[in-house]
Structure formats: structure tokens, C-alpha cells
């Protein structure tokens, strides 16, 4: 008879603790987007923020998101010298009307006396009265035991009394928080065992860690191993200082690895794992952050095998250098270009593109040399696959010349008008030669809202405005992403631009351009994008005179 | 009598395993720079690369860096069917003539039979013969037990036999490697204990982890707790896929936190801790990577306190929300701007700038409102302190008008010359009004090597070319850093530019500009930079007509 699995609960605080990150402020629309993603992932609790205390949070709670998960409000235990009913900050939290409420309270004697300036007994009363108030009001009550591990080390009896006060008052969950993030995994395990031995059951205990020593994930796992059954974390480990425990990192480990796989079950269905990459990127997009390439499970490089030895073994059998299959979490394997790549990987990569070369074809050596040289100049072909394909075709002799750009000019002008208001104007002119015919085009850089989109926008439009016989093939090209990096090319700083396009077939391709001049780098990437499209669509090359 | 502390050895593989990261290729000069930093930090072993196998590594070994640390070469155990003396790849490693050599060898039966295609006994012979060869040649021998933990789980006896083969052949160190990165801390601990119980002393055992489950640091600590006495890692956790164990994260924990602090001593002096931030940034600079703001200990945000509650407590006593003092690791505390900042923090920040406002001055509310509004438009004042100061001064009424820009025009032109070569030209014109007098300036964007520096470079030069009466005050301004981010400003993508300047006093200041147009965003940041300098230097304001 198989042993019954314990229920493990996942609690997300991206919208509350995550929002305490420097530079982060979610709009209400973004909060709904994140809430939906969390709900679909299968988390059990979604902490929406602190209504009353944060005006932007209040607005979100007023719109009362409907979720399968338990949507809750965060706040703090009442202040001393008043009843729970009469604490206006607590009232603000209650008034949001959520099914559950999580209140943070002090459990470290030093904080009670120094930060709050009250007695240890007053703090206990604050905790029990606040939790009792929640329970009496029919809410599910959660207690965040702030600074618990530091508090336990300083005064274990008092820290435990604080937990008991919440537990006895009817808290569904008592969450042990490593607020300053300085506790190590072994300590988390030992102290959590002490808590359970003191009479507070693991099934009502949670863990809330921070990454200040790089152990947020390990600390969460240690607490679960000790018997805790709720983990609090955020998407992408967002959070104050070094961030909270990363749920994106924890979820696959809990579902796929022993002993958790066999002894615990959460509300996350195995299929949801495949959406992890997309959920992680969604948050990066909202925050306009560059995704962390090396992020466990979901990073773009998480399954990238550069070393020549690793790469050849992977081709034989992926389990040689991968601890799980990338597809399980919605990721993919990459064998990138580098001076360690070797001809066998290149040959495979070219084959994937439909360019089949015989073994030992000298073109491969030429391609590797060119890549190495360009990478030294600041180019990166790891993601700019379309530019890589054009380079390879060029070395193989399979790249037609469709047209040539004789010259271009991009201008940005800003002037103070008579009323003292600034107005901008960008304009670009492009002269192309197609089969001996010269075509001149000019465009302004005006974007959807009528404002100035800038010189790259103007140039991109001028370039695709009139490509003569090729026009029908490029009309459905849409620039969907534009990334700029200042990089090293020899001794000078260079600008590297990577542009993504999509067309009506849903195809998406990336091209790269590098120059000391951002306009020129962008232009190079644009040219590659057009040429790649023309190659893919089998355009007849007319050359240039 | 105090217990004797065990000696803990730190082994850095930034130049070898770190270089296996996608997109990373160190020049020889950079390898020397990194080696120096590691040596000064106090690491014991510096793995320089794989001479013979990687041409760029061979060049580095030829120059034979002199280090206090043990500088070593990496390679692999000999192939089957030949002697160690006759394996040419091994010979390439030996020929580098380093004091120590580290060889990686298989310890997972599956890899022996599948990846290598040899028998289990042949593999054992490869290991012992290779290590014996090193010892006979007078080198310190290290054995990297590849895939050890997976190998132990699959076939514990065989995995231990592999270790024994190296150990008995005279290896100074046998390093347990979690090559695929999928092992969890508890497993690391238990398996390491088994290794020690099998007769291989902890004082000759090392640990080498990867971050594929976010546990590289915790796994290293678990192994040390189990008795291992060498940790292998990299600076900033650089490495294949999700990276190696981050030495920058591990070193402060090992030196500052129990039980490690009291039971182990390394070669890292406590003063070296203060250089950690600088060492970490040095590597980011070399790689042209944006430093990870949330990195434990050294991240720019590692000691950033955004939440209003945290921030006010911090002002009273920093130990309330910090697990160590930031200065110990060369970092600093930040209380950033945000809608949670509150007036007390703002007042303190203004005071730090020499702008002392009385409590409850209405200007503070206006400043917070403007910051909130601008942050919604994509501005970020967390790092652009000089722009923040100008904004505050403007609201307080303490910002003079030095000049106005009536208009500017920036042009980028590229043309194919008669020989078919591309030439670029950037030019900018600026018209300023100083006290009613109109000054017109034009500049080209030519940089040090004679190539085209682009429109921002041209504009920056035109702007500071002739500012009339202010000229002497701005002549020593130098643009030292330029960062571009595409960010969100309402519904449109916006470009945010942050520019750093330095002057002859060594002062360094950051300004920000945001626009849909990168040229204009840059211009805004440049204007702020000039105005800030004029304010600091007490220029007499002549206004504009």
C-alpha cells in the first residue's frame, strides 16, 4: 500500500513582498496578469498586497480578483494600547474583504523593545488579539512570524511564545520568516524541528526565506524536510534586497525530485511545469528586465552546453549532462557557437537549418573562423540565429545578393517652439540599388500615438518602404523586439543591437548588428532581417549594379 | 583551550569552468587580471584552463603567471589503450609545467560504458595510471570525480572504487563533482559522509557543485559540514548552464557565519572581504555584463531597503533588517526612492545632499509626487542621483536656469564609396541661449581611433563645445559610462539612458533621460549632467531670453 502523500501548499507573495524590490511598481493591469498566471500555475495562496497602506494596492483589492487560489491581504498585527477592532491600519486590511488575511508580527525580543518600543507581553497580546479578530470575522488567519530565526537564537522561549499566541488564537498557518536572510540551512532545519517539538504541528507551519546568503531555496527545502507544509516565495525570486525564495526554482524540484516527489503533493499539475519558462519571462517582460540566462530550470542557458566534450556527449545522449529534460519545464537545449564548439556541432546546426554539408567540408572551418572573429568584435550569434544562418550561407556560397544599400541618412531634430514647448522630429532617407535600378525612400519616425519614434524607427520604415520587386515579400514584416547592449569589440566599446521580427506566418527571427554607432548597428540588424526573409521565401535575386 | 580550526581550501575555476559559459571568452590580458584579483583575495588554487586543448588557454600558460596561490592546469584522465606517458592530450597538460594538475575522470558507470565506450576496469586503470603519472612527475595531483553523486546513486561501489583509485595513486585531493547539478543538499551531505566512512579522509576531499536547482552554495556548505575541506567555485557563479558555486557568495558566509567562522580557517584575510564588491564588478566589467543587483552580499540592492517600515527601522538601527554590515564586504546601504519611501527618508536624503528642509515642508510632498509620476513614465532615480538632486532643487526653488537649448539636430549618414567600402559620419548642431545671447555649435562624432562615434557622441561634444561664460566650469567633464535600457512608460516602450560623468576633482555623477527616442533621452541626461556640475561649482546663472 503506497504511503499517503502530505499536502504541500504554495504561497506567492510576488505582488506584496516582490513589490518591495527596488525599482518595482506593478500597475493594476499587471497585477491581474500576474494573478492569472499564478492561478493557472496552481499556487494555493496569492498575497495581493497591503490594502489601505499602499494606495496602488487598495485599487487592486477594490477590483476584487476572482481566483481559484485563496486571494489574501497582508497587514500587520495591531498596535499596542488599542483593540484590534480599533486599529485603523488593521481595519484597512479587513475592509478589503478577502477570504484570508496574513498579518506580520514581531517575534524577536530586540525588535519588540527597540523597533516597537513596547513590552514583550504587550506584543504577545497584539498577536493573539489580532489573530482572534481575524478568526472572529470569519477569515482564514495567517501569522508571519517576523525575524523568527534570529528571534529564536536570541530568546527561544519568547519566540515560541509568540508563535503559540497566534496558533492558540486560531491561526490556520504560522509562518516562520527569515526576514534578514542570514540563517543557514542547517539552522533552519534544527530550529524548525524545535518548533514542531514544542507542539506546533508541521501541517500548520510555513516557511518564508530570503536570499541574502544565497540559500533561500535550500532553506525552504530544509524547512519542508523538517516538517513544514507551506512555502512562501515569489516568481523569479523577486523581493527586497536579494529577493525571496524563487518559486520558479522550487516548483520543479518539489515535483520532480526525491524525496519530495514521492512524499508531497501540491496543487500544481505536472502539465503546468511546461509553462514555467513562459511565466518567468512574463514577469521579466512586465518589469522590463533582461531574463537571467543562468536561472535554474528556466534560464535561456540552463540547458546550454558549450564545452566541446559536453556537447558531443549530449548529441549521443542528453542525460549525460542534463539533470532533467528541458522540455519538461518548457525550456530547450542549446549547443551554442564558440571556439569550443567543433565541427560536429556546427554540422548538426547547419543540418537543422536545411544546409547539409558533407563531413570535413572546408566551409565549416571558414564559418567557425568567421564566427570567432566576429565574436571577438562584439557579435553574438547565440540568439541571433538568422544572422548566423546568413553568415553560414555566405561562406558556403548560398547567399544571393538581393540588393545593395548605397547610402542612408538618419536625422533627429528637436526644437523649442514659440510657446516654449519641445517638439521632435526624426527622418531617414535610404537609397537602394536593385538590379541596377536606384530607389530612394524617405520616412519619418512617427509612432502610433503620434509622437517621435526616433531615428531607428525612421530608418526601419524607410528601408522597407520601397524594395521594388521584393516589396510583397517584406510587407508583413513586423519589428517586435529591439535590444541594445554596450559591449566590447577589441579595445573600443561597441553597441550591439539584436532585433526580432515576426511575419504573417507567425515565424519569429533574430538578427544582430554591431557598431560603435547605434544607428548603424541597428541598420545592420535590419538588413540581415530583410535578407533572411527574402532567402526563406525564395525570392529571385536581382543583385545590384 | 580553543579548539584548533581546520584548514579550508578555496579553489577557483573561473578561467576554466567559468569560461565554459555561453558567450564567455577571456583574452590573455583579462586572464591575468582575474588571476591577480584571485591571488589578492587569498584563494589557494587557481585553475588556469586546459592547455593544449584550448589554444587561447595554451597562450596563457606559456606566459606562466606567478602567483602566491597554486596555479594549475586542467585536463582529463588518459584514454584507454595507451599509457599515461603516451596520451598526447595529457602530454599537452603536463607540458604547461604547472606545480599542480587537476584531471577529470568518469565515476558514473553509465558514462564509462556509454560516453567513453570502455569497460569499468579500463576506466579505473585510466584514473590510477594518470594520477600516478602526475605524482611521479612531481606534480600535486587533483582528481575531479565527474558525475560523482549521480554515479554513487547508480552504482555506489563502482563510484567509490574510482575515488579510491585516485586516492591510492597519491592524489592530494579527490573532488566530488555534481556535474549535472541535480543533487540536493541532504543527498550531498549523506553521500559525502559515506565517502568519508569508506576511508577517504575529509582533509583530502573537495566539492564541486553547479546551480541547476539553485543549490550550488547550499550543496558546498553541506559537503563542508560533512567533512570536505576544499570548495571549488567561480567568481560571480560563472559557469556552464546555471553556473558553478559562487565563491563571492560563499567566502563571506564561511568567514562571518557559524559554525564555519569558529571551526575553519582559509587563506582569505578578513580585510580582503572589503574588496569583494570590487572583485565582483571587475568580472562583470570584463564580461560587459550588467551586475546582478540582487546578488548576495555584493549586489547593488543587497542592502537596499525599500519598504517604508523597513526603512524607518533601519534609520533607528541597521541590524533590524541587515544580517551583516554592508561595509564589511565593501557594499553600502541604500534607501531608495519609491512610493513607499515616505517623507522621513526623503528628508534624510535631501539633508545628505546639503538641502535641509524643515519637517512637513510642502516641497517634500511635491518632490515625492513628481518622482512617482516620472517613475511611472520610465524614469529611475535610484542610481541617477544627480538628476534626483536637480528635481528636488527645482521643487524647492533652488535650481537656477543657466541656459536654454533652443534646438538641436543630430545626423547619421552612411554611404558606400567608389571602392565599395562603407563610410560613416555623424554630426550634431546645438543652439543654446545664454542670457539672451545665442551660441551655435557643431561637432562630428569622431572617436579616438578615428572611427564614427555616433550621434550621441556628436551631440555630447556639440553641447559642451561652447557654453560661453560657463565654458571653464565644464571643460573637465568626461563621459565615463553610458547605459541604455528599453523600459515601459505608460503603454509605450521608452528608452532610458543613464550617463555617468567624472571631472578633474574625481567626482562621479549619474543622470537619467527618458524618451521614445534614444537621441533625445541621451540629450536629456547630458543636460542634467551639465546643469548639476554648474550647480555644484556655484556658477552664476544668466538665464535665457
Short mmCIF file of C-alpha atoms in Angstrom, two decimals, chain A residues 489 491-495 515-518, chain B residues 424-426 443-458 460-461 479:
data_model
loop_
_atom_site.label_atom_id
_atom_site.label_comp_id
_atom_site.label_asym_id
_atom_site.label_seq_id
_atom_site.Cartn_x
_atom_site.Cartn_y
_atom_site.Cartn_z
CA UNK A 489 34.83 44.89 -29.51
CA UNK A 491 39.58 47.93 -27.16
CA UNK A 492 36.59 50.09 -28.04
CA UNK A 493 33.12 49.99 -26.63
CA UNK A 494 30.69 48.85 -29.26
CA UNK A 495 26.93 48.85 -29.45
CA UNK A 515 28.96 49.14 -34.50
CA UNK A 516 30.40 51.99 -32.45
CA UNK A 517 27.26 53.80 -33.67
CA UNK A 518 23.84 52.61 -32.54
CA UNK B 424 30.00 56.66 -41.66
CA UNK B 425 29.60 60.19 -40.48
CA UNK B 426 27.74 61.62 -37.51
CA UNK B 443 30.57 68.73 -33.85
CA UNK B 444 31.28 65.47 -35.54
CA UNK B 445 31.08 62.17 -33.68
CA UNK B 446 34.66 61.08 -34.28
CA UNK B 447 36.28 58.97 -31.58
CA UNK B 448 39.83 58.11 -30.56
CA UNK B 449 40.59 55.61 -33.31
CA UNK B 450 39.21 57.92 -35.98
CA UNK B 451 36.01 55.98 -36.48
CA UNK B 452 32.49 57.30 -36.14
CA UNK B 453 31.33 57.53 -32.53
CA UNK B 454 27.71 58.07 -33.41
CA UNK B 455 25.10 60.75 -32.97
CA UNK B 456 25.10 60.78 -29.17
CA UNK B 457 28.85 61.32 -29.15
CA UNK B 458 28.45 64.15 -31.68
CA UNK B 460 27.55 65.49 -26.38
CA UNK B 461 30.56 67.24 -27.94
CA UNK B 479 31.55 60.95 -20.06
#
